[in-house]
mmCIF file of C-alpha atoms in Angstrom:
data_model
loop_
_atom_site.group_PDB
_atom_site.id
_atom_site.type_symbol
_atom_site.label_atom_id
_atom_site.label_comp_id
_atom_site.label_asym_id
_atom_site.label_seq_id
_atom_site.Cartn_x
_atom_site.Cartn_y
_atom_site.Cartn_z
ATOM 1 C CA MET O 34 -8.529 -18.825 2.871
ATOM 2 C CA GLY O 35 -8.780 -15.601 0.905
ATOM 3 C CA TYR O 36 -6.561 -12.805 0.197
ATOM 4 C CA ASP O 37 -6.590 -9.177 -0.016
ATOM 5 C CA THR O 38 -3.457 -8.512 -2.430
ATOM 6 C CA SER O 39 -1.893 -5.574 -2.860
ATOM 7 C CA PHE O 40 0.846 -4.283 -5.260
ATOM 8 C CA HIS O 41 3.305 -1.067 -3.739
ATOM 9 C CA PRO O 42 5.547 1.044 -5.054
ATOM 10 C CA VAL O 43 7.934 1.286 -2.073
ATOM 11 C CA ASP O 44 10.181 4.353 -1.064
ATOM 12 C CA LEU O 45 12.740 2.477 0.444
ATOM 13 C CA PRO O 46 15.177 4.996 1.258
ATOM 14 C CA LEU O 47 12.256 6.724 3.342
ATOM 15 C CA ILE O 48 12.068 3.541 5.123
ATOM 16 C CA GLU O 49 15.800 3.042 5.805
ATOM 17 C CA ARG O 50 16.395 6.587 6.962
ATOM 18 C CA ARG O 51 13.274 7.240 9.103
ATOM 19 C CA LEU O 52 11.407 4.246 9.946
ATOM 20 C CA LEU O 53 13.550 1.761 10.924
ATOM 21 C CA PRO O 54 15.853 4.098 12.817
ATOM 22 C CA TYR O 55 12.986 5.027 14.726
ATOM 23 C CA LEU O 56 11.922 1.547 15.298
ATOM 24 C CA ALA O 57 14.985 0.382 16.238
ATOM 25 C CA GLY O 58 15.217 3.563 19.369
ATOM 26 C CA HIS O 59 17.064 6.062 17.773
ATOM 27 C CA GLY O 60 16.105 9.729 18.012
ATOM 28 C CA ASP O 61 12.986 11.152 19.998
ATOM 29 C CA ASP O 62 9.566 9.068 20.404
ATOM 30 C CA ASP O 63 7.860 11.779 18.252
ATOM 31 C CA GLY O 64 10.648 11.529 15.449
ATOM 32 C CA ILE O 65 7.845 10.435 13.072
ATOM 33 C CA ASP O 66 4.998 12.858 13.924
ATOM 34 C CA ASP O 67 5.490 14.836 10.570
ATOM 35 C CA LEU O 68 5.332 11.913 8.605
ATOM 36 C CA ILE O 69 2.069 10.793 10.495
ATOM 37 C CA ALA O 70 0.468 13.685 10.098
ATOM 38 C CA ARG O 71 1.408 13.445 6.230
ATOM 39 C CA ALA O 72 -0.316 10.338 6.155
ATOM 40 C CA VAL O 73 -3.433 11.646 8.019
ATOM 41 C CA GLY O 74 -3.840 14.231 5.156
ATOM 42 C CA ILE O 75 -3.234 11.022 2.562
ATOM 43 C CA ARG O 76 -5.962 9.045 4.080
ATOM 44 C CA ARG O 77 -8.583 11.792 3.769
ATOM 45 C CA ASN O 78 -7.589 12.379 0.601
ATOM 46 C CA ARG O 79 -7.618 8.932 -0.422
ATOM 47 C CA PHE O 80 -11.057 9.136 0.984
ATOM 48 C CA ARG O 81 -12.828 11.561 -0.993
ATOM 49 C CA ALA O 82 -11.023 10.273 -4.078
ATOM 50 C CA LYS O 83 -12.848 6.885 -3.302
ATOM 51 C CA ALA O 84 -16.264 8.562 -2.619
ATOM 52 C CA TRP O 85 -16.328 9.980 -5.896
ATOM 53 C CA ALA O 86 -15.345 6.688 -7.291
ATOM 54 C CA LEU O 87 -18.297 5.480 -5.411
ATOM 55 C CA GLY O 88 -20.665 8.211 -6.977
ATOM 56 C CA VAL O 89 -19.274 7.198 -10.541
ATOM 57 C CA LEU O 90 -20.310 3.906 -9.784
ATOM 58 C CA GLU O 91 -23.654 4.636 -8.186
ATOM 59 C CA HIS O 92 -24.129 6.947 -11.776
ATOM 60 C CA THR O 93 -23.107 4.554 -13.986
ATOM 61 C CA ALA O 94 -23.876 0.911 -12.840
ATOM 62 C CA ASP O 95 -26.166 0.271 -16.002
ATOM 63 C CA ASP O 96 -23.775 2.118 -18.310
ATOM 64 C CA GLU O 97 -20.754 0.247 -19.476
ATOM 65 C CA SER O 98 -20.301 2.475 -22.917
ATOM 66 C CA LEU O 99 -18.280 5.314 -20.129
ATOM 67 C CA GLY O 100 -15.589 2.831 -19.883
ATOM 68 C CA PHE O 101 -15.706 3.159 -15.803
ATOM 69 C CA GLU O 102 -14.061 -0.306 -14.578
ATOM 70 C CA THR O 103 -14.442 -0.820 -11.121
ATOM 71 C CA ARG O 104 -12.193 -3.685 -10.557
ATOM 72 C CA LEU O 105 -9.674 -0.881 -11.913
ATOM 73 C CA HIS O 106 -10.864 2.617 -11.293
ATOM 74 C CA LEU O 107 -12.330 1.915 -7.656
ATOM 75 C CA TRP O 108 -10.992 -1.396 -6.254
ATOM 76 C CA GLY O 109 -7.622 -1.656 -7.957
ATOM 77 C CA ARG O 110 -5.769 2.088 -8.758
ATOM 78 C CA PRO O 111 -4.998 4.269 -5.645
ATOM 79 C CA PHE O 112 -7.576 7.379 -5.458
ATOM 80 C CA LEU O 113 -9.525 7.930 -8.693
ATOM 81 C CA ILE O 114 -7.367 7.971 -11.495
ATOM 82 C CA VAL O 115 -8.561 7.935 -15.182
ATOM 83 C CA GLY O 116 -5.674 7.618 -17.887
ATOM 84 C CA ASP O 117 -3.335 5.356 -19.915
ATOM 85 C CA GLY O 118 0.083 4.680 -19.147
ATOM 86 C CA PRO O 119 2.689 5.302 -15.871
ATOM 87 C CA GLU O 120 3.409 8.601 -16.909
ATOM 88 C CA GLN O 121 -0.125 9.813 -16.999
ATOM 89 C CA ILE O 122 -1.374 7.982 -13.991
ATOM 90 C CA THR O 123 2.042 9.070 -11.879
ATOM 91 C CA GLU O 124 1.264 12.595 -12.777
ATOM 92 C CA ALA O 125 -2.714 11.987 -11.025
ATOM 93 C CA MET O 126 -0.680 10.415 -8.270
ATOM 94 C CA VAL O 127 1.861 13.027 -7.472
ATOM 95 C CA ARG O 128 -1.148 15.487 -7.984
ATOM 96 C CA TYR O 129 -3.667 13.750 -5.040
ATOM 97 C CA LEU O 130 -0.755 12.908 -2.398
ATOM 98 C CA ALA O 131 0.236 16.890 -2.459
ATOM 99 C CA ALA O 132 -3.527 18.276 -2.877
ATOM 100 C CA SER O 133 -5.521 19.749 -0.142
ATOM 101 C CA GLU O 134 -9.006 18.319 0.580
ATOM 102 C CA GLU O 135 -10.716 20.976 -1.977
ATOM 103 C CA GLU O 136 -7.719 20.431 -4.532
ATOM 104 C CA VAL O 137 -8.860 16.139 -4.305
ATOM 105 C CA ASP O 138 -12.455 17.463 -5.467
ATOM 106 C CA THR O 139 -11.073 19.654 -8.653
ATOM 107 C CA ILE O 140 -8.708 16.305 -9.561
ATOM 108 C CA ALA O 141 -10.863 13.457 -9.362
ATOM 109 C CA LEU O 142 -13.655 15.811 -11.288
ATOM 110 C CA GLU O 143 -11.049 16.022 -13.890
ATOM 111 C CA MET O 144 -10.596 12.083 -13.906
ATOM 112 C CA ILE O 145 -14.519 11.766 -14.114
ATOM 113 C CA GLY O 146 -14.179 14.204 -17.288
ATOM 114 C CA ARG O 147 -11.911 11.826 -18.794
ATOM 115 C CA LEU O 148 -14.550 9.212 -19.190
ATOM 116 C CA ASP O 149 -17.318 11.228 -20.302
ATOM 117 C CA PRO O 150 -16.955 15.408 -20.830
ATOM 118 C CA ALA O 151 -20.698 15.609 -19.587
ATOM 119 C CA LEU O 152 -20.454 13.591 -16.509
ATOM 120 C CA PRO O 153 -18.667 15.953 -13.668
ATOM 121 C CA GLY O 154 -22.096 17.785 -13.563
ATOM 122 C CA LYS O 155 -24.305 14.522 -12.949
ATOM 123 C CA VAL O 156 -21.933 12.654 -10.660
ATOM 124 C CA ARG O 157 -21.716 13.824 -6.784
ATOM 125 C CA PRO O 158 -19.304 11.782 -4.455
ATOM 126 C CA ASP O 159 -20.794 8.882 -2.226
ATOM 127 C CA THR O 160 -21.651 10.262 1.433
ATOM 128 C CA ASP O 161 -22.827 7.099 3.285
ATOM 129 C CA GLY O 162 -18.960 6.450 4.820
ATOM 130 C CA GLN O 163 -17.325 8.689 7.396
ATOM 131 C CA LEU O 164 -13.549 8.701 8.279
ATOM 132 C CA PRO O 165 -13.025 9.111 12.248
ATOM 133 C CA GLY O 166 -11.120 12.586 13.441
ATOM 134 C CA ASP O 167 -7.431 13.372 13.028
ATOM 135 C CA ALA O 168 -6.426 12.245 16.016
ATOM 136 C CA ALA O 169 -8.074 8.841 15.664
ATOM 137 C CA ILE O 170 -6.311 8.198 12.206
ATOM 138 C CA ALA O 171 -2.928 9.273 13.659
ATOM 139 C CA HIS O 172 -3.538 7.090 16.223
ATOM 140 C CA GLY O 173 -4.013 4.038 14.331
ATOM 141 C CA LEU O 174 -1.152 4.718 11.750
ATOM 142 C CA ALA O 175 1.114 5.594 14.857
ATOM 143 C CA HIS O 176 0.267 2.213 17.286
ATOM 144 C CA PRO O 177 1.703 -0.616 15.735
ATOM 145 C CA LEU O 178 5.248 1.598 14.654
ATOM 146 C CA ARG O 179 4.808 2.590 18.657
ATOM 147 C CA ILE O 180 4.619 -0.831 19.958
ATOM 148 C CA LEU O 181 7.664 -2.076 17.898
ATOM 149 C CA ARG O 182 9.771 0.941 18.785
ATOM 150 C CA GLY O 183 9.073 -0.043 22.342
ATOM 151 C CA ALA O 184 9.910 -3.293 21.934
ATOM 152 C CA ALA O 185 13.022 -2.475 20.493
ATOM 153 C CA LEU O 186 14.235 -0.018 23.461
ATOM 154 C CA ALA O 187 13.045 -2.856 25.681
ATOM 155 C CA LEU O 188 15.793 -5.178 24.261
ATOM 156 C CA ARG O 189 17.979 -2.499 24.645
ATOM 157 C CA ALA O 190 17.630 -1.986 28.124
ATOM 158 C CA GLY O 191 17.395 -6.096 28.853
ATOM 159 C CA THR O 192 13.896 -6.265 29.255
ATOM 160 C CA PRO O 193 12.569 -9.489 27.349
ATOM 161 C CA VAL O 194 8.742 -7.895 27.002
ATOM 162 C CA VAL O 195 7.066 -4.745 26.337
ATOM 163 C CA ARG O 196 3.724 -3.840 27.571
ATOM 164 C CA HIS O 197 0.709 -3.380 25.418
ATOM 165 C CA PRO O 198 0.131 0.365 25.558
ATOM 166 C CA SER O 199 -3.774 -0.348 25.474
ATOM 167 C CA ASP O 200 -4.447 -3.183 27.607
ATOM 168 C CA GLY O 201 -1.185 -3.410 29.597
ATOM 169 C CA ARG O 202 -0.513 -7.475 28.180
ATOM 170 C CA GLU O 203 3.184 -8.296 28.542
ATOM 171 C CA LEU O 204 4.176 -9.002 24.866
ATOM 172 C CA ASP O 205 7.512 -10.922 23.641
ATOM 173 C CA ALA O 206 9.642 -8.034 22.537
ATOM 174 C CA ALA O 207 12.075 -10.331 20.735
ATOM 175 C CA ARG O 208 9.346 -11.867 18.689
ATOM 176 C CA LEU O 209 7.335 -8.752 17.672
ATOM 177 C CA LEU O 210 10.695 -7.135 16.043
ATOM 178 C CA THR O 211 11.629 -10.601 14.509
ATOM 179 C CA ARG O 212 8.403 -11.230 12.919
ATOM 180 C CA GLU O 213 6.531 -7.909 12.808
ATOM 181 C CA VAL O 214 8.808 -5.334 11.413
ATOM 182 C CA PRO O 215 8.132 -5.847 7.574
ATOM 183 C CA PHE O 216 4.612 -5.854 7.266
ATOM 184 C CA THR O 217 4.238 -2.943 9.465
ATOM 185 C CA VAL O 218 6.721 -0.955 7.774
ATOM 186 C CA LEU O 219 5.122 -1.618 4.312
ATOM 187 C CA GLU O 220 1.579 -0.821 5.261
ATOM 188 C CA PHE O 221 2.564 2.821 6.788
ATOM 189 C CA ALA O 222 4.818 3.469 3.913
ATOM 190 C CA ALA O 223 1.591 2.636 2.029
ATOM 191 C CA ALA O 224 -0.182 5.285 3.822
ATOM 192 C CA LEU O 225 2.568 7.885 2.494
ATOM 193 C CA LEU O 226 2.265 6.249 -1.095
ATOM 194 C CA PRO O 227 -0.788 4.175 -1.875
ATOM 195 C CA GLY O 228 -0.692 0.918 -4.059
ATOM 196 C CA TRP O 229 -2.937 -1.133 -5.930
ATOM 197 C CA MET O 230 -5.820 -3.371 -5.150
ATOM 198 C CA SER O 231 -6.347 -6.947 -6.161
ATOM 199 C CA ARG O 232 -7.883 -10.123 -4.946
ATOM 200 C CA GLY O 233 -6.860 -13.643 -4.705
ATOM 201 C CA TYR O 234 -3.934 -15.541 -6.018
ATOM 202 C CA THR O 235 -2.667 -12.544 -8.165
ATOM 203 C CA TRP O 236 0.806 -11.833 -6.558
ATOM 204 C CA PRO O 237 3.240 -11.928 -9.514
ATOM 205 C CA THR O 238 5.816 -14.187 -7.550
ATOM 206 C CA ARG O 239 2.932 -16.754 -7.378
ATOM 207 C CA LEU O 240 2.085 -16.323 -11.108
ATOM 208 C CA CYS O 241 5.718 -17.031 -12.267
ATOM 209 C CA ALA O 242 6.035 -20.127 -10.141
ATOM 210 C CA GLU O 243 2.962 -21.722 -11.199
ATOM 211 C CA ALA O 244 3.736 -20.568 -14.889
ATOM 212 C CA GLY O 245 7.213 -22.268 -14.041
ATOM 213 C CA LEU O 246 8.978 -19.106 -14.570
ATOM 214 C CA ALA O 247 11.464 -17.213 -12.689
ATOM 215 C CA ALA O 248 10.409 -14.196 -10.949
ATOM 216 C CA GLU O 249 13.010 -11.830 -12.163
ATOM 217 C CA GLY O 250 13.753 -9.329 -10.109
ATOM 218 C CA PHE O 251 12.003 -10.280 -7.188
ATOM 219 C CA THR O 252 14.069 -10.738 -3.881
ATOM 220 C CA ALA O 253 13.260 -11.427 -0.364
ATOM 221 C CA PRO O 254 12.005 -8.651 1.539
ATOM 222 C CA THR O 255 14.665 -8.224 3.947
ATOM 223 C CA ALA O 256 15.263 -4.837 3.219
ATOM 224 C CA LEU O 257 12.365 -3.769 5.381
ATOM 225 C CA ASP O 258 13.964 -4.942 8.270
ATOM 226 C CA GLY O 259 17.737 -4.248 7.334
ATOM 227 C CA LEU O 260 18.698 -2.031 9.978
ATOM 228 C CA LEU O 261 17.207 -4.154 12.758
ATOM 229 C CA ARG O 262 18.965 -6.918 11.777
ATOM 230 C CA ALA O 263 22.131 -5.671 11.875
ATOM 231 C CA GLU O 264 21.517 -3.770 15.215
ATOM 232 C CA PHE O 265 19.957 -6.762 17.103
ATOM 233 C CA PRO O 266 22.013 -9.587 15.743
ATOM 234 C CA GLY O 267 21.448 -11.819 18.796
ATOM 235 C CA LEU O 268 17.957 -12.429 18.204
ATOM 236 C CA THR O 269 17.176 -15.268 15.796
ATOM 237 C CA TRP O 270 15.689 -13.725 12.220
ATOM 238 C CA PRO O 271 13.961 -15.925 9.811
ATOM 239 C CA GLU O 272 14.849 -16.057 6.026
ATOM 240 C CA PRO O 273 11.495 -14.737 4.620
ATOM 241 C CA PRO O 274 11.089 -16.043 1.388
ATOM 242 C CA ALA O 275 10.724 -13.964 -1.704
ATOM 243 C CA THR O 276 6.857 -14.881 -2.017
ATOM 244 C CA ILE O 277 3.468 -14.377 -0.160
ATOM 245 C CA VAL O 278 2.874 -17.260 2.203
ATOM 246 C CA GLY O 279 0.178 -16.247 4.243
ATOM 247 C CA ASN O 280 -2.470 -12.949 5.237
ATOM 248 C CA TYR O 281 -0.944 -9.985 6.663
ATOM 249 C CA SER O 282 2.360 -11.018 4.647
ATOM 250 C CA VAL O 283 5.153 -9.352 2.377
ATOM 251 C CA GLY O 284 6.222 -11.282 -0.182
ATOM 252 C CA GLY O 285 8.781 -10.502 -3.092
ATOM 253 C CA LEU O 286 10.541 -7.159 -3.399
ATOM 254 C CA VAL O 287 11.860 -5.651 -6.749
ATOM 255 C CA PRO O 288 14.698 -2.922 -5.887
ATOM 256 C CA ALA O 289 14.251 0.241 -7.334
ATOM 257 C CA SER O 290 17.353 -0.598 -9.848
ATOM 258 C CA ALA O 291 15.499 -3.623 -11.295
ATOM 259 C CA THR O 292 11.905 -2.823 -11.747
ATOM 260 C CA GLY O 293 11.900 -1.912 -15.242
ATOM 261 C CA GLY O 294 13.397 -5.259 -16.113
ATOM 262 C CA ALA O 295 10.802 -7.364 -13.854
ATOM 263 C CA ARG O 296 7.799 -5.068 -15.718
ATOM 264 C CA ALA O 297 9.531 -6.182 -19.088
ATOM 265 C CA HIS O 298 9.590 -9.511 -18.314
ATOM 266 C CA LEU O 299 6.164 -10.068 -16.875
ATOM 267 C CA ALA O 300 4.793 -8.458 -20.287
ATOM 268 C CA ARG O 301 7.126 -11.173 -22.101
ATOM 269 C CA GLN O 302 5.165 -13.546 -20.144
ATOM 270 C CA GLN O 303 1.607 -12.322 -19.695
ATOM 271 C CA GLY O 304 0.677 -15.374 -22.169
ATOM 272 C CA ARG O 305 1.607 -17.713 -19.745
ATOM 273 C CA LEU O 306 0.102 -16.120 -16.736
ATOM 274 C CA THR O 307 -2.855 -17.833 -15.243
ATOM 275 C CA CYS O 308 -4.335 -14.562 -14.247
ATOM 276 C CA ASP O 309 -7.235 -12.052 -15.263
ATOM 277 C CA PRO O 310 -6.160 -9.209 -17.679
ATOM 278 C CA VAL O 311 -7.585 -6.778 -15.512
ATOM 279 C CA ASP O 312 -5.088 -8.187 -12.367
ATOM 280 C CA LEU O 313 -2.169 -8.302 -14.812
ATOM 281 C CA ARG O 314 -2.727 -4.452 -15.927
ATOM 282 C CA LYS O 315 -2.543 -3.562 -11.891
ATOM 283 C CA ILE O 316 1.106 -5.583 -11.608
ATOM 284 C CA ASP O 317 2.096 -3.643 -14.682
ATOM 285 C CA GLU O 318 1.036 0.013 -13.723
ATOM 286 C CA ALA O 319 2.608 -0.421 -10.049
ATOM 287 C CA LEU O 320 5.692 -1.613 -11.556
ATOM 288 C CA GLY O 321 5.196 0.666 -14.347
ATOM 289 C CA VAL O 322 4.971 3.744 -11.540
ATOM 290 C CA ALA O 323 7.471 2.624 -9.314
ATOM 291 C CA GLY O 324 9.787 2.974 -12.208
ATOM 292 C CA ARG O 325 8.668 6.359 -12.898
ATOM 293 C CA LEU O 326 9.267 7.627 -9.134
ATOM 294 C CA GLY O 327 12.445 5.559 -9.184
ATOM 295 C CA VAL O 328 11.294 3.840 -5.889
ATOM 296 C CA ALA O 329 11.094 -0.449 -5.400
ATOM 297 C CA PHE O 330 8.210 -2.722 -5.822
ATOM 298 C CA CYS O 331 6.366 -5.364 -3.524
ATOM 299 C CA GLU O 332 3.763 -7.411 -3.481
ATOM 300 C CA ALA O 333 1.322 -7.782 0.060
ATOM 301 C CA THR O 334 -1.846 -9.070 1.308
ATOM 302 C CA GLU O 335 -4.245 -7.642 3.719
ATOM 303 C CA VAL O 336 -2.385 -3.823 3.181
ATOM 304 C CA TYR O 337 -5.660 -2.802 2.079
ATOM 305 C CA SER O 338 -9.761 -4.395 2.574
ATOM 306 C CA GLY O 339 -12.581 -3.691 0.247
ATOM 307 C CA LEU O 340 -14.870 -5.831 2.712
ATOM 308 C CA GLU O 341 -13.968 -3.485 5.486
ATOM 309 C CA GLY O 342 -14.158 -0.264 3.506
ATOM 310 C CA ASN O 343 -10.354 0.046 4.061
ATOM 311 C CA LEU O 344 -9.440 1.516 0.295
ATOM 312 C CA ASN O 345 -6.085 2.634 -1.390
#
């Protein structure tokens, strides 16, 4: 069984103030439409930045001297970011997140110029891929959230099932709420604040366990469904482990206050962790950016998929 692993800065206040109340059935059905619209724009920015990254890959395939590391600049960091250290990477991420589609080209060309000042004039963005329209992107983002909200509303009304909006199937509302919320919430949060891509058994809690080390700072991801646990205490809620246990899984979560300590711990123990240096760098960068932004960190699987073209 393979894993598309990822490392995420996570905006827990956004999840706790906007997403979880919505899933719990509070507010209006269109109560997160502003977040969905923002996520659609960011999806387009991600796609355009990766088109430039693929263009660089095509141009530099036989020239390693330029320093374009595909596992870092294409299949690793979000968007297309060339730079060192959390400060530079965070600054580039913030610019991409706020950019118009036209401004994405400007930022991407600046990044390409950091590899080689002559390169921007030689590279063109890849044109093979194509995104669906905004309405289709919005539907894909909103659909899982609306099903979970429907489950919560059904339970509040005393109904044990909710109908799938596409095909009318009856779904167990309690099972949906107690099993699907953490991954669904993280996946949507990552649409607003993208994480790092990896592949395989590279998540930090596993690396620590294999080395016989404590995963300092990592906790179970109960913050991702905490409000629902509180508002539906009669449901049988599983106790999630503080590590990844399968595909489409959320693992250990580091609160915002602990990201610096977790990052320092992993850096001190780097020599004992059995992992490719590029993947260790991705973990370090994601934790560093989380620290710069003042947000939490989480490990997960199947949020992204290089094979399916679902990039960060």
